[in-house]
XYZ file of C-alpha atoms in Angstrom:
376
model
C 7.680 9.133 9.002
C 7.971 8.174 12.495
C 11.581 7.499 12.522
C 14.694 8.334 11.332
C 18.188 6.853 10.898
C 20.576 8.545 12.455
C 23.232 9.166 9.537
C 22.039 10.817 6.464
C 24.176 9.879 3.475
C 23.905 12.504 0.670
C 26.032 11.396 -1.799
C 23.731 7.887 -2.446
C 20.820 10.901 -2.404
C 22.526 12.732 -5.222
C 23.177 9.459 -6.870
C 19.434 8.531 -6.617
C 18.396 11.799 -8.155
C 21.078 11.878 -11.140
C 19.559 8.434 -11.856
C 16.002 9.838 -11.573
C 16.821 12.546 -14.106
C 18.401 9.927 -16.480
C 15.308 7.878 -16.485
C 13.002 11.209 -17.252
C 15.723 12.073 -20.305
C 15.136 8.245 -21.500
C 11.267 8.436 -21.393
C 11.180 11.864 -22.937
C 13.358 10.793 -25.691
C 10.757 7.645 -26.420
C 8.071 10.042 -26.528
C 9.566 12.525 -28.377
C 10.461 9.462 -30.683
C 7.203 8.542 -31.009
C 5.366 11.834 -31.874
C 7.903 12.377 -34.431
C 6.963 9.206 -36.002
C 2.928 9.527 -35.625
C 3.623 12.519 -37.441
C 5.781 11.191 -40.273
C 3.312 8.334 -40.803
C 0.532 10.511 -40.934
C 1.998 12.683 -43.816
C 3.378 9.947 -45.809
C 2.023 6.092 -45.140
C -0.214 6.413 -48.359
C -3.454 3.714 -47.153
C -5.316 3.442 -43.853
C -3.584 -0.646 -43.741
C -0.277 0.736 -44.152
C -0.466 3.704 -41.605
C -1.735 0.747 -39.085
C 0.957 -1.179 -39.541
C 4.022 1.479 -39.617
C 2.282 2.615 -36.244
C 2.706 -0.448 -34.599
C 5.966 -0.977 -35.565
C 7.258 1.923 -33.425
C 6.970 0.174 -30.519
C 9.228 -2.754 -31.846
C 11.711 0.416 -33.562
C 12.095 1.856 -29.867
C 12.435 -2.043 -28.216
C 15.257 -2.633 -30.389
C 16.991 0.117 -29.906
C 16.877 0.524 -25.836
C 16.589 -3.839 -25.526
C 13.048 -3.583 -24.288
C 10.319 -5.462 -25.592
C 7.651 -4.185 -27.271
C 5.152 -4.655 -24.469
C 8.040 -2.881 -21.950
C 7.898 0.356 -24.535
C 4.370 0.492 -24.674
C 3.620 0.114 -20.977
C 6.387 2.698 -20.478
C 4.424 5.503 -23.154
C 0.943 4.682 -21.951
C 1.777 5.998 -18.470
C 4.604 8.405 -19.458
C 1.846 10.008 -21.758
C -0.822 10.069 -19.091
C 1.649 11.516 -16.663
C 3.176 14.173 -19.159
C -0.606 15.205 -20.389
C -2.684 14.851 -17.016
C -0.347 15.919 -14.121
C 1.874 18.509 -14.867
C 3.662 18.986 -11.441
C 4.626 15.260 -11.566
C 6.289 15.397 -14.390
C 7.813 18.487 -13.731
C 8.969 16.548 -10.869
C 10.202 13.596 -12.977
C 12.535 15.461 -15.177
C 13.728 17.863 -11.980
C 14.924 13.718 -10.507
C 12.940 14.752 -7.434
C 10.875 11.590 -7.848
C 11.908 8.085 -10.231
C 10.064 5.967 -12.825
C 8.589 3.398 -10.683
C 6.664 6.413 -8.825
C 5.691 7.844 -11.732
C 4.318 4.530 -13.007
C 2.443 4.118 -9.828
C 0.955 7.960 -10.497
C 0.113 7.250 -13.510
C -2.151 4.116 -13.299
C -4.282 5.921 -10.453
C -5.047 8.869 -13.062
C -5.596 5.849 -15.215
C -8.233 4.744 -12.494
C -9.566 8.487 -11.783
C -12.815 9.243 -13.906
C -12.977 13.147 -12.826
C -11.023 15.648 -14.042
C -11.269 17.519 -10.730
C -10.024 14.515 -8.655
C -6.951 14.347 -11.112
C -5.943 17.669 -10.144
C -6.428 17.586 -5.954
C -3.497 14.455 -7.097
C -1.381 16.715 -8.658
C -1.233 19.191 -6.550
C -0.771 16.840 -3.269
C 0.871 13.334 -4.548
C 4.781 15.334 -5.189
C 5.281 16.034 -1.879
C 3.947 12.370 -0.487
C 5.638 10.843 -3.525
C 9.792 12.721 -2.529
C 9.399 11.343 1.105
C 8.110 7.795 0.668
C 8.652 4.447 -0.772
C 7.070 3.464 -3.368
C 5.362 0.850 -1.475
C 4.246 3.588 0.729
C 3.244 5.905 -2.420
C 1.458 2.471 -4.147
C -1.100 2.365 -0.724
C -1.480 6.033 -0.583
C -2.870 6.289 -3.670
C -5.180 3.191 -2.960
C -6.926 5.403 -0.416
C -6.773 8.618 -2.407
C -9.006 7.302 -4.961
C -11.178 5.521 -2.341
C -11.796 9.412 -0.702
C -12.017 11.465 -3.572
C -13.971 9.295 -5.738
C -15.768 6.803 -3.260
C -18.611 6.377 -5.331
C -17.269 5.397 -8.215
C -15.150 3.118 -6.212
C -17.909 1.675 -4.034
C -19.510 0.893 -7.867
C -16.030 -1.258 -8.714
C -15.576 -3.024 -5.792
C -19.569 -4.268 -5.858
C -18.662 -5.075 -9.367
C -15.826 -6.932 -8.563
C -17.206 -9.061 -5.507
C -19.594 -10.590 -8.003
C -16.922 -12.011 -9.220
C -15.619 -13.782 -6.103
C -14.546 -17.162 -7.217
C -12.189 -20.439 -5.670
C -9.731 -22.095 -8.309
C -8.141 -25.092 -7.901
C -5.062 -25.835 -10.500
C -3.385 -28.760 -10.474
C 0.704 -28.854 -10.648
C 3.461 -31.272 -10.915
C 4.675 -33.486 -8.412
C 1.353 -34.301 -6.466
C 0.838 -30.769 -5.773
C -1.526 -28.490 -6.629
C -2.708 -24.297 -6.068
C -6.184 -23.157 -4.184
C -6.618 -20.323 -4.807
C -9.931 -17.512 -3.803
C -10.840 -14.121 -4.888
C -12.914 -12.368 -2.054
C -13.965 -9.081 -0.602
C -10.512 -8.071 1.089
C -11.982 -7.906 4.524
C -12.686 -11.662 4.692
C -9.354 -12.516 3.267
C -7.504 -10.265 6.404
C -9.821 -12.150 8.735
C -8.357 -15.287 6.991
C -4.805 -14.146 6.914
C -5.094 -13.113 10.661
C -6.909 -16.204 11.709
C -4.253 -18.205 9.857
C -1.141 -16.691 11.156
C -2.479 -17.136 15.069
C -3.671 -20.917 14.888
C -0.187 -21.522 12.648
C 2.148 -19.675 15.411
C 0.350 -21.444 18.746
C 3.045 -23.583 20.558
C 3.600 -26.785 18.543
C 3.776 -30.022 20.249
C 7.518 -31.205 21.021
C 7.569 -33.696 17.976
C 5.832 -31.312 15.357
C 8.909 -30.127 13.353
C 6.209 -28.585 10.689
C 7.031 -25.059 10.154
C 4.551 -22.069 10.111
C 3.838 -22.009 6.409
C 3.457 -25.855 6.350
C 0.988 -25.657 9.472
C -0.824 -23.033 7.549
C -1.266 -24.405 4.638
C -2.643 -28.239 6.388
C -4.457 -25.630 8.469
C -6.659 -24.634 5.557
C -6.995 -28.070 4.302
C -7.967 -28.936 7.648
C -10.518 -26.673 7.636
C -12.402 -26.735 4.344
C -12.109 -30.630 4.713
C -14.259 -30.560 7.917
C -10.876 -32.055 10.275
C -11.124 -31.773 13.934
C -8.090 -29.681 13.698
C -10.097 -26.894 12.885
C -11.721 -26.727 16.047
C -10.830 -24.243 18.822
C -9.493 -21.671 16.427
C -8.910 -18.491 17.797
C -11.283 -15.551 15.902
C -9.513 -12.642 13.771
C -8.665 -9.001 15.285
C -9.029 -6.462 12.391
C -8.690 -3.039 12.491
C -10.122 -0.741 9.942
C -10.834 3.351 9.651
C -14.186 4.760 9.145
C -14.974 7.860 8.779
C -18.241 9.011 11.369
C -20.445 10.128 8.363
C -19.939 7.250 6.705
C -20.349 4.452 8.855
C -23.454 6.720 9.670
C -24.376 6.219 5.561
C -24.510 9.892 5.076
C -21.794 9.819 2.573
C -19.978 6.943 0.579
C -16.932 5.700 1.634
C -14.445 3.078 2.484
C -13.590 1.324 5.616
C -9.664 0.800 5.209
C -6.941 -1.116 6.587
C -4.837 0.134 9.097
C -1.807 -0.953 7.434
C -3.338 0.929 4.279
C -3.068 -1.971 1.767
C -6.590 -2.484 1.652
C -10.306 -0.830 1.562
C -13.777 -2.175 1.335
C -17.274 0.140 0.936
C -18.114 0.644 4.211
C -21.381 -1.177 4.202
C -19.703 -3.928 3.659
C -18.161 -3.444 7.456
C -21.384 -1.692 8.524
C -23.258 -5.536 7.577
C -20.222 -7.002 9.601
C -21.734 -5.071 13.079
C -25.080 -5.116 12.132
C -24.773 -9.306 12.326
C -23.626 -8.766 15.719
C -21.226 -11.457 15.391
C -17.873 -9.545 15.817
C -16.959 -7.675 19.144
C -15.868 -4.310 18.006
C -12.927 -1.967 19.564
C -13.893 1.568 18.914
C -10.922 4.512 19.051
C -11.473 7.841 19.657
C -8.809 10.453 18.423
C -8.453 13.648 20.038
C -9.465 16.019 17.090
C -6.590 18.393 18.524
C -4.057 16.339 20.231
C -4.442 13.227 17.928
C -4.051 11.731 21.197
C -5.844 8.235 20.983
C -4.888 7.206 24.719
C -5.014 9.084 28.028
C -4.651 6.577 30.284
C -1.166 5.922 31.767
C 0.199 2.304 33.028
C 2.206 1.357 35.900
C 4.674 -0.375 34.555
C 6.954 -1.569 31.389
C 4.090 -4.083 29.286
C 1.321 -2.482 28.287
C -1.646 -4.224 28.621
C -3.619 -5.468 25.614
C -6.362 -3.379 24.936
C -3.373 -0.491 24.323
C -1.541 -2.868 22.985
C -4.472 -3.477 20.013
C -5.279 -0.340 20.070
C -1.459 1.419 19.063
C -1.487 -1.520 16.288
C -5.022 -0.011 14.790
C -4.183 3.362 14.947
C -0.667 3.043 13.058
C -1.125 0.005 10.996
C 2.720 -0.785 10.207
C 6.095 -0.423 11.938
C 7.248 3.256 12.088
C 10.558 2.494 10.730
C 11.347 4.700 7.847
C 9.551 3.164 4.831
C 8.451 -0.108 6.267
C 5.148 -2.008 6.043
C 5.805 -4.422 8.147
C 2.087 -5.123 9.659
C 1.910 -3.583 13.511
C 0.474 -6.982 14.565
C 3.747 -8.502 13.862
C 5.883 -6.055 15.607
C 7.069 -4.642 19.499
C 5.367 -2.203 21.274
C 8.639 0.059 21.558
C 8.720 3.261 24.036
C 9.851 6.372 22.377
C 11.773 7.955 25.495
C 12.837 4.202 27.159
C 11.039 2.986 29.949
C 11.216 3.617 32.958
C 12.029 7.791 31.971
C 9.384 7.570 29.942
C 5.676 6.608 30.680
C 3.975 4.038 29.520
C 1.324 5.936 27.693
C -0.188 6.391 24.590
C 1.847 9.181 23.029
C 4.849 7.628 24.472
C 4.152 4.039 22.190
C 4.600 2.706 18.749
C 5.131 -0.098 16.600
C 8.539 -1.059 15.889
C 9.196 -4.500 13.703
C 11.961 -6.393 15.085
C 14.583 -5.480 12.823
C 14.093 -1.378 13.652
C 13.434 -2.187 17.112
C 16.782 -3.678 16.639
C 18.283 -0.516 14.866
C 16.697 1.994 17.537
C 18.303 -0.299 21.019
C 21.581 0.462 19.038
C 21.146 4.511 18.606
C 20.768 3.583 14.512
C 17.559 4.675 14.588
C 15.911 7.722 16.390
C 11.862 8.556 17.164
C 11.805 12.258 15.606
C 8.384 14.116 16.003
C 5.128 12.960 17.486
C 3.961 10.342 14.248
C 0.585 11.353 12.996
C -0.851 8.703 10.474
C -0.781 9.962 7.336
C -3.960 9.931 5.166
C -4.708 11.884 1.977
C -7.020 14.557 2.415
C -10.348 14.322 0.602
């Protein structure tokens, strides 16, 4: 993380991991439940029918007892098992309350999703020490692009399969009111979303007392219904990640977010350029520096293109486990302006809220933020 707050409070920490241990004790205990039962029914249920049914009944045996249902208990075994049997340093982890269920969950659908046994252990040997430091929100898009890198072609092979499926559904509700809805490559629905947010939070007339999610939504009904509203509209500014070799198509791989919550096959963004439609920003990092800009600015406001630029390269605010999108957030200097430079190394997003925290001494820049990515 980029930031830190400037109080750490230990006690909620040991709280956090006495909980974490109590959840691993609870899950063990349902697992050790239900082996003892497999077993049992295997030795004694006397036909194939009644084995079947005694088995399924576990599930509800376990609900009633911890006031789950019997969906919750079997969601809860099918990743616990996958966890305990495929990733041994996670659940040592789990039961040592150095990491909680809802990580663990998140763990365990992505070796769910993982079709190599190789590529399930590079996870457990890396996703522990990612997993202790990080949100789960931050864990949850981490592991997005881990399987995108170490298993891109397998990936690539989904997400074709899934964009046949793109589809628009209408539904409608009560009151006069109704749901659009579309499922499409992500790309085209961050141009949307970016497009959208823009046109919606343009000055409004003095007597247009609409607010931004009512202007968005006639803004979309404006536009698939052919209204002259739609004209004018400012285009979308995405940034994505591509590795050289393949956006060069000598290996397959994603193009992803800079936020992290999304990735598309790269030739999907390579057809994108190739249309020359879109004007591209390209950012070169500084393979020892990680320096992205050398140029310095007279001067408090940076200008745009570093502006842009800062909000590709780090995707979300740098507060301590926020996702806040860098697009809506302040450029903030790390040492204040006018000590420090405005440069660069010396910028980073900062949502308003931990801009807020960091005026007030609440929050601190620590070391020089890198981005993090998972290896391949």
């Amino acid at each position: 993380m980029a930031t830190t707050a400037a109080v750490p409070i230990d006690v909620l920490t040991d709280v956090v991991r006495e909980r974490a241990r109590a959840e691993a004790r609870e899950v063990a205990l349902m697992l050790e439940f239900r082996d003892r039962e497999l077993e049992r029914i295997e030795a004694e249920a006397e036909s194939p029918m009644r084995r079947l049914v005694e088995r399924g009944a576990i599930a509800l045996a376990i609900g009633e007892a911890m006031g789950f249902s019997e969906g919750q208990v079997q969601h809860r075994l099918s990743f616990a098992d996958t966890v305990r049997d495929h990733s041994p340093t996670t659940w040592n982890a789990f039961t040592d309350g150095r990491i909680d269920l809802a990580r663990v969950r998140e763990i365990g659908h992505t070796i769910s999703q993982l079709k190599r046994a190789e590529s399930v252990h590079r996870l457990d040997a890396k996703v522990v020490e990612y997993a202790e430091t990080h949100t789960v929100a931050e864990l949850r898009a981490w592991l997005k692009r881990f399987v995108r890198r170490v298993e891109a072609d397998l990936a690539t092979e989904r997400a074709e399969d899934e964009r046949a499926k793109r589809h628009v559904s209408v539904q409608h509700g009560d009151d006069s009111m109704g749901f659009l809805g579309a499922y499409l490559p992500s790309h085209e629905l961050a141009a949307v979303a970016d497009r959208l947010r823009k046109e919606a939070r343009r000055p409004a007339d003095p007597g247009d007392n609409r607010t931004v999610a009512q202007r968005e939504a006639d803004l979309v009904a404006a536009w698939l219904l052919g209204s002259d509203v739609a004209e004018g509209v400012i285009d979308a500014n995405i940034g994505v990640t591509i590795d050289a070799d393949v956006l060069a198509g000598a290996n397959p791989g994603f193009a992803e977010s800079t936020d992290g919550t999304w990735g598309v096959p790269a030739a999907w963004i390579a057809a994108v350029i190739a249309s020359g439609s879109t004007f591209w920003h390209r950012i070169v990092v500084d393979p020892v520096s990680d320096d992205v800009l050398a140029h310095e600015y007279v001067g408090r406001f940076a200008p745009d293109v570093l502006n842009i630029a800062l909000r590709f390269l780090y995707g979300t605010c740098q507060g301590p486990g926020c996702v806040v999108p860098a697009e809506r957030c302040d450029i903030d200097h790390r040492v204040p302006w006018p000590h420090g430079p405005t440069r660069g190394d010396n910028l980073g997003p900062l949502c308003r809220r931990h801009h807020t925290y960091k005026g007030h001494g609440l929050l601190h820049w620590s070391t020089r933020p890198q981005p993090e990515r998972p290896a391949a």
